[in-house]
């Protein structure tokens, strides 16, 4: 319980905060959510019935810091803390990351830290690889695995996420960020890629991205997914393209729900 660092609330009826069913649109008032970080519940108790200025409210908090972000900005007389922040700072494995409101960040910080170490260990990095971090987001994999490889090329489409990543990369001279779509950037890279990390959205990789991975012929691939059907689809294409699945490790990233995160590692057949 109390693991989620991000909550999105619907606002109804005089500033009430709650959740809406995606299909029926039925609204349920929520005064406390046991899945949310205690700091989110603390903000919720103060914002409940005081947020009629908006129809939706987002709260993000640092699990390992005291920083937070509440969007949009609210000006109610009963709100005695700052709102409307553009970004907040989280610390993961002794490194700070800036996360803007539009940027993706794992909702379970503790399990995300475990996952990063798992990916690094499963790939068996020896320090001489060129690693591509595709769908890199704010640079979590790129930054935290940079000391295990020779060079990291991080590819991310979101301009906001790239700005967040660059904010914390000043001391990492072997990490290079490229803004663009994975399926397009991979085709343009001229360097021999040894390892690729794929961490796409729930829908999985664009078919051309899989084709570009197969053309790059990395020795190892780590595929991070929160959607088993799209993971199975993409793994099938990678296997058909000459890779073997070495392991699939489920991670309970979303406790008390039926959702799960998986890390699949693959190696190229000789």
Tab-separated table of C-alpha atoms in Angstrom:
chain	number	residue	atom	x	y	z
A	1	UNK	CA	0.000	0.000	0.000
A	2	UNK	CA	0.904	3.724	-0.257
A	3	UNK	CA	3.265	3.152	-3.190
A	4	UNK	CA	1.854	5.387	-5.924
A	5	UNK	CA	3.699	8.685	-6.430
A	6	UNK	CA	1.134	10.045	-8.907
A	7	UNK	CA	-2.620	10.554	-8.651
A	8	UNK	CA	-5.116	12.013	-11.122
A	9	UNK	CA	-8.444	13.133	-9.719
A	10	UNK	CA	-11.695	14.187	-11.324
A	11	UNK	CA	-13.245	17.299	-9.745
A	12	UNK	CA	-17.035	17.505	-9.432
A	13	UNK	CA	-19.861	19.066	-7.447
A	14	UNK	CA	-18.399	21.976	-5.525
A	15	UNK	CA	-14.776	20.947	-5.675
A	16	UNK	CA	-15.134	17.297	-4.703
A	17	UNK	CA	-12.174	15.109	-5.666
A	18	UNK	CA	-12.598	11.520	-6.723
A	19	UNK	CA	-12.333	8.978	-9.518
A	20	UNK	CA	-14.570	8.436	-12.553
A	21	UNK	CA	-15.256	5.088	-14.173
A	22	UNK	CA	-13.717	5.142	-17.648
A	23	UNK	CA	-16.761	3.473	-19.213
A	24	UNK	CA	-19.811	4.564	-17.208
A	25	UNK	CA	-18.318	7.926	-16.122
A	26	UNK	CA	-19.785	7.297	-12.646
A	27	UNK	CA	-18.049	9.548	-10.122
A	28	UNK	CA	-16.926	8.305	-6.693
A	29	UNK	CA	-15.686	10.762	-4.093
A	30	UNK	CA	-12.350	9.739	-2.558
A	31	UNK	CA	-11.119	11.142	0.760
A	32	UNK	CA	-8.210	8.724	1.058
A	33	UNK	CA	-6.709	6.169	-1.313
A	34	UNK	CA	-4.664	3.364	0.224
A	35	UNK	CA	-2.597	2.975	-2.947
A	36	UNK	CA	-1.363	6.568	-2.863
A	37	UNK	CA	1.737	7.868	-1.118
A	38	UNK	CA	0.822	9.314	2.278
A	39	UNK	CA	1.909	12.754	1.048
A	40	UNK	CA	-0.687	12.581	-1.728
A	41	UNK	CA	-3.373	11.698	0.809
A	42	UNK	CA	-2.281	14.635	2.950
A	43	UNK	CA	-2.699	17.023	0.018
A	44	UNK	CA	-5.987	15.340	-0.882
A	45	UNK	CA	-7.429	16.012	2.565
A	46	UNK	CA	-6.678	19.722	2.181
A	47	UNK	CA	-7.804	20.009	-1.444
A	48	UNK	CA	-11.053	18.077	-0.973
A	49	UNK	CA	-14.019	20.459	-1.471
A	50	UNK	CA	-11.558	23.286	-2.274
A	51	UNK	CA	-10.760	22.626	-5.943
A	52	UNK	CA	-13.779	23.896	-7.854
A	53	UNK	CA	-11.540	26.021	-10.117
A	54	UNK	CA	-10.722	22.978	-12.247
A	55	UNK	CA	-12.249	19.744	-13.540
A	56	UNK	CA	-9.120	17.592	-13.206
A	57	UNK	CA	-6.266	17.610	-10.707
A	58	UNK	CA	-2.876	15.899	-10.776
A	59	UNK	CA	-0.647	15.367	-7.732
A	60	UNK	CA	2.880	13.951	-8.055
A	61	UNK	CA	5.273	13.542	-5.135
A	62	UNK	CA	8.834	12.437	-4.610
A	63	UNK	CA	8.950	9.147	-2.713
A	64	UNK	CA	12.552	9.861	-1.709
A	65	UNK	CA	12.348	13.667	-1.558
A	66	UNK	CA	10.014	16.273	-0.078
A	67	UNK	CA	9.326	17.746	-3.514
A	68	UNK	CA	5.913	17.680	-5.173
A	69	UNK	CA	3.883	18.944	-8.125
A	70	UNK	CA	0.205	19.889	-8.167
A	71	UNK	CA	-1.425	20.886	-11.444
A	72	UNK	CA	-3.176	23.107	-12.311
A	73	UNK	CA	-2.433	26.124	-10.133
A	74	UNK	CA	-5.178	26.785	-7.579
A	75	UNK	CA	-5.938	30.049	-5.806
A	76	UNK	CA	-8.587	29.082	-3.270
A	77	UNK	CA	-8.407	30.957	0.046
A	78	UNK	CA	-8.266	27.717	2.047
A	79	UNK	CA	-5.210	26.374	0.202
A	80	UNK	CA	-2.097	27.357	2.154
A	81	UNK	CA	0.570	25.595	0.058
A	82	UNK	CA	2.040	26.189	-3.366
A	83	UNK	CA	0.398	24.691	-6.454
A	84	UNK	CA	1.008	24.959	-10.193
A	85	UNK	CA	4.602	23.703	-10.172
A	86	UNK	CA	6.081	22.939	-13.599
A	87	UNK	CA	8.174	20.033	-12.293
A	88	UNK	CA	9.344	18.223	-9.183
A	89	UNK	CA	12.538	16.360	-8.260
A	90	UNK	CA	12.809	12.695	-7.332
A	91	UNK	CA	15.877	10.783	-6.137
A	92	UNK	CA	16.474	7.280	-7.434
A	93	UNK	CA	19.527	5.236	-6.476
A	94	UNK	CA	21.308	8.387	-5.247
A	95	UNK	CA	20.663	10.352	-8.418
A	96	UNK	CA	18.201	13.224	-8.847
A	97	UNK	CA	15.698	13.367	-11.694
A	98	UNK	CA	13.556	16.307	-12.710
A	99	UNK	CA	10.049	15.329	-13.768
A	100	UNK	CA	7.815	17.860	-15.528
A	101	UNK	CA	4.048	17.593	-15.524
A	102	UNK	CA	3.809	15.984	-19.027
A	103	UNK	CA	6.776	13.628	-18.528
A	104	UNK	CA	6.390	9.911	-17.865
A	105	UNK	CA	7.795	8.512	-14.633
A	106	UNK	CA	7.161	5.128	-13.025
A	107	UNK	CA	4.456	5.391	-10.355
A	108	UNK	CA	6.230	3.006	-7.956
A	109	UNK	CA	9.663	4.428	-7.161
A	110	UNK	CA	10.872	1.543	-4.992
A	111	UNK	CA	10.012	-1.117	-7.558
A	112	UNK	CA	11.427	1.047	-10.357
A	113	UNK	CA	14.771	1.083	-8.537
A	114	UNK	CA	14.640	-2.697	-8.278
A	115	UNK	CA	13.807	-2.942	-11.991
A	116	UNK	CA	16.746	-0.770	-13.039
A	117	UNK	CA	19.200	-2.984	-11.177
A	118	UNK	CA	17.505	-6.088	-12.576
A	119	UNK	CA	17.867	-4.855	-16.161
A	120	UNK	CA	21.530	-4.000	-15.625
A	121	UNK	CA	22.248	-7.404	-14.109
A	122	UNK	CA	20.310	-9.364	-16.733
A	123	UNK	CA	22.166	-7.636	-19.566
A	124	UNK	CA	25.529	-8.574	-18.058
A	125	UNK	CA	27.137	-5.281	-19.059
A	126	UNK	CA	30.952	-5.274	-19.071
A	127	UNK	CA	31.679	-1.556	-19.528
A	128	UNK	CA	32.581	-1.607	-23.214
A	129	UNK	CA	29.110	-1.573	-24.798
A	130	UNK	CA	27.281	1.084	-26.758
A	131	UNK	CA	23.771	1.031	-25.320
A	132	UNK	CA	20.641	2.537	-26.853
A	133	UNK	CA	17.933	3.505	-24.372
A	134	UNK	CA	14.824	3.699	-26.553
A	135	UNK	CA	11.717	5.479	-25.261
A	136	UNK	CA	14.119	6.920	-22.693
A	137	UNK	CA	11.782	9.321	-20.891
A	138	UNK	CA	13.591	11.483	-18.333
A	139	UNK	CA	16.687	9.291	-18.592
A	140	UNK	CA	16.383	6.844	-15.715
A	141	UNK	CA	17.950	3.852	-17.482
A	142	UNK	CA	20.361	6.053	-19.439
A	143	UNK	CA	21.679	7.773	-16.320
A	144	UNK	CA	21.740	4.899	-13.870
A	145	UNK	CA	23.342	2.406	-16.271
A	146	UNK	CA	25.816	4.870	-17.782
A	147	UNK	CA	28.622	3.738	-15.469
A	148	UNK	CA	28.252	0.163	-16.739
A	149	UNK	CA	28.784	0.914	-20.448
A	150	UNK	CA	31.064	2.904	-22.718
A	151	UNK	CA	28.339	5.072	-24.247
A	152	UNK	CA	24.585	5.573	-23.958
A	153	UNK	CA	22.427	6.901	-26.785
A	154	UNK	CA	19.045	7.876	-25.344
A	155	UNK	CA	16.117	8.314	-27.736
A	156	UNK	CA	12.943	10.092	-26.609
A	157	UNK	CA	10.116	11.706	-28.565
A	158	UNK	CA	8.727	13.999	-25.836
A	159	UNK	CA	10.356	17.419	-25.744
A	160	UNK	CA	9.386	17.880	-22.087
A	161	UNK	CA	11.037	14.593	-21.098
A	162	UNK	CA	14.214	15.444	-23.014
A	163	UNK	CA	14.428	18.796	-21.217
A	164	UNK	CA	14.024	17.013	-17.891
A	165	UNK	CA	16.743	14.519	-18.789
A	166	UNK	CA	19.229	17.153	-19.931
A	167	UNK	CA	18.700	19.009	-16.648
A	168	UNK	CA	20.516	16.230	-14.790
A	169	UNK	CA	23.081	14.992	-17.301
A	170	UNK	CA	25.806	17.610	-16.888
A	171	UNK	CA	28.190	15.212	-15.147
A	172	UNK	CA	27.518	12.236	-17.443
A	173	UNK	CA	29.681	12.785	-20.480
A	174	UNK	CA	28.986	9.402	-22.064
A	175	UNK	CA	25.203	9.928	-22.316
A	176	UNK	CA	23.893	11.475	-25.542
A	177	UNK	CA	20.228	12.412	-25.985
A	178	UNK	CA	18.394	12.485	-29.310
A	179	UNK	CA	14.837	13.787	-29.551
A	180	UNK	CA	12.726	11.857	-32.024
A	181	UNK	CA	10.732	8.718	-32.663
A	182	UNK	CA	12.518	5.468	-31.925
A	183	UNK	CA	11.509	3.941	-35.253
A	184	UNK	CA	13.126	6.852	-37.097
A	185	UNK	CA	16.241	7.478	-35.003
A	186	UNK	CA	17.372	3.844	-34.870
A	187	UNK	CA	17.551	3.773	-38.655
A	188	UNK	CA	19.814	6.833	-38.680
A	189	UNK	CA	22.406	5.632	-36.165
A	190	UNK	CA	25.722	4.784	-37.768
A	191	UNK	CA	27.427	3.251	-34.730
A	192	UNK	CA	27.369	-0.471	-34.012
A	193	UNK	CA	24.848	-0.953	-31.225
A	194	UNK	CA	25.644	-3.653	-28.678
A	195	UNK	CA	22.606	-3.421	-26.403
A	196	UNK	CA	19.125	-1.923	-26.730
A	197	UNK	CA	16.652	-1.241	-23.930
A	198	UNK	CA	13.061	-0.926	-25.130
A	199	UNK	CA	10.597	0.647	-22.689
A	200	UNK	CA	7.659	1.632	-24.912
A	201	UNK	CA	4.197	2.843	-23.877
A	202	UNK	CA	1.444	0.343	-23.129
A	203	UNK	CA	0.677	-0.117	-26.833
A	204	UNK	CA	4.158	-1.537	-27.413
A	205	UNK	CA	6.681	-0.764	-30.130
A	206	UNK	CA	5.826	0.639	-33.530
A	207	UNK	CA	6.341	-2.161	-36.108
A	208	UNK	CA	9.030	-0.083	-37.778
A	209	UNK	CA	10.825	0.229	-34.437
A	210	UNK	CA	11.016	-3.567	-34.207
A	211	UNK	CA	12.272	-3.676	-37.800
A	212	UNK	CA	14.925	-1.083	-36.949
A	213	UNK	CA	16.032	-3.087	-33.906
A	214	UNK	CA	16.415	-6.183	-36.061
A	215	UNK	CA	18.424	-4.196	-38.605
A	216	UNK	CA	20.725	-2.860	-35.864
A	217	UNK	CA	21.468	-6.442	-34.727
A	218	UNK	CA	22.342	-5.714	-31.083
A	219	UNK	CA	23.781	-8.629	-29.146
A	220	UNK	CA	21.281	-8.174	-26.317
A	221	UNK	CA	17.861	-6.602	-25.848
A	222	UNK	CA	15.947	-5.762	-22.685
A	223	UNK	CA	12.241	-5.142	-23.215
A	224	UNK	CA	10.295	-3.477	-20.379
A	225	UNK	CA	6.517	-3.672	-20.643
A	226	UNK	CA	3.404	-3.038	-18.559
A	227	UNK	CA	1.130	-4.821	-21.056
A	228	UNK	CA	1.572	-8.600	-21.529
A	229	UNK	CA	-0.351	-8.804	-24.861
A	230	UNK	CA	1.758	-6.141	-26.605
A	231	UNK	CA	4.888	-7.636	-25.032
A	232	UNK	CA	4.035	-11.087	-26.425
A	233	UNK	CA	3.346	-9.615	-29.862
A	234	UNK	CA	6.661	-7.759	-30.010
A	235	UNK	CA	8.677	-10.638	-28.542
A	236	UNK	CA	7.261	-12.889	-31.251
A	237	UNK	CA	8.549	-10.515	-33.934
A	238	UNK	CA	11.970	-10.350	-32.279
A	239	UNK	CA	12.173	-14.140	-32.036
A	240	UNK	CA	11.112	-14.481	-35.664
A	241	UNK	CA	13.876	-11.998	-36.457
A	242	UNK	CA	16.631	-14.129	-34.961
A	243	UNK	CA	16.574	-13.591	-31.182
A	244	UNK	CA	16.008	-16.001	-28.338
A	245	UNK	CA	14.276	-15.152	-25.067
A	246	UNK	CA	16.672	-15.689	-22.176
A	247	UNK	CA	14.346	-14.667	-19.351
A	248	UNK	CA	11.055	-12.977	-18.521
A	249	UNK	CA	10.839	-11.487	-15.026
A	250	UNK	CA	7.502	-10.151	-13.738
A	251	UNK	CA	7.652	-7.223	-11.315
A	252	UNK	CA	4.783	-6.273	-9.016
A	253	UNK	CA	4.910	-2.614	-10.011
A	254	UNK	CA	1.220	-2.038	-9.236
A	255	UNK	CA	0.332	-3.931	-6.016
A	256	UNK	CA	-3.363	-4.513	-5.231
A	257	UNK	CA	-4.200	-4.406	-8.967
A	258	UNK	CA	-4.133	-7.009	-11.734
A	259	UNK	CA	-1.493	-5.032	-13.674
A	260	UNK	CA	2.111	-6.188	-13.806
A	261	UNK	CA	5.420	-5.033	-15.253
A	262	UNK	CA	7.696	-7.456	-17.088
A	263	UNK	CA	11.358	-7.370	-18.054
A	264	UNK	CA	12.227	-9.681	-20.937
A	265	UNK	CA	15.849	-10.161	-21.960
A	266	UNK	CA	16.860	-11.548	-25.327
A	267	UNK	CA	20.102	-12.432	-27.080
A	268	UNK	CA	20.874	-12.773	-30.768
A	269	UNK	CA	21.203	-16.260	-32.181
A	270	UNK	CA	24.547	-17.021	-33.794
